[in-house]
């Protein structure tokens, strides 16, 4: 029976999880957050790197209620009135949480839901979940199927009708222990660029990464923003390629891959930023008869009289978006002439030159 249920729910969950929006960044819990217990809102939830064995309690409502009216598995709807939110990283495609009540003030009991960690999940109302239900006191289990190991999800626990309850959370099937971060390979991209250059840098996707932090030298822009950006991994190649527009200086291009619970991994490359060298063309010599002369590199420039000229183009835009210059020396020869010695002629006598 369980195998049939797994197969059916896996199919439904695959449709839901596979079509979710880009993952938002859920930060790992700080010690102070762990001392406080689960977050009071979805937006403030953090990643529990070890959620197995957590004990917590609901508290009197501090915000308005939120409905979960659509669950792929379970018994919707449920209304969250005093929830506790926990982020976790899936270590397996299937998981069961056993949430045992340690006592409720009004004996109403507990309800719970598992949601994707996708972007926009917290902001949608009513919420949509992978699974949700009121918990059976004799078998207080909530499970989910079709999870992607290494990706973030939410577990939310609530008192039915705002009941104040203490409870204990155990992972009784599957795993909420984050997989180890995969290998971070070297950054691929140009190591010599010029001021104003626009070019791409990339890495292969890192297994089980949740986010990539990219940094670039001062004055640079990553993907049109600042020189320091955080990009959700979304379980694929999102965040593995960036476009950098350089300023006037070079420096390090770095990327840090993180999955919230494992030690982050960082790699960098040094990029040299220097202006493009001036392209100097061979000297050319022109005759007086070719004047005025229009320069082929820039027809707006030219030579009108004899002499030696060094012409430089206005800045060209290179394939990287940098300015480049072309320079050429032009030697314009004077008119050729010969001074003959004096010659005396008698009246009516002619003298022919060049004839």
PDB file of C-alpha atoms in Angstrom, residues 9-10 13-14 93-95 143-147:
ATOM      1  CA  UNK A   9       2.333  10.981  -4.859  1.00  0.00           C
ATOM      2  CA  UNK A  10       5.770  10.979  -6.461  1.00  0.00           C
ATOM      3  CA  UNK A  13       4.962  15.937  -6.448  1.00  0.00           C
ATOM      4  CA  UNK A  14       7.213  15.769  -9.488  1.00  0.00           C
ATOM      5  CA  UNK A  93      13.570  12.409  -2.459  1.00  0.00           C
ATOM      6  CA  UNK A  94      11.111  11.166   0.183  1.00  0.00           C
ATOM      7  CA  UNK A  95      10.789  12.181   3.810  1.00  0.00           C
ATOM      8  CA  UNK A 143       5.533  13.199   4.575  1.00  0.00           C
ATOM      9  CA  UNK A 144       6.528  14.466   1.153  1.00  0.00           C
ATOM     10  CA  UNK A 145       7.652  12.816  -2.067  1.00  0.00           C
ATOM     11  CA  UNK A 146       9.515  13.935  -5.160  1.00  0.00           C
ATOM     12  CA  UNK A 147      11.883  16.230  -3.282  1.00  0.00           C
TER      13      UNK A 147
END
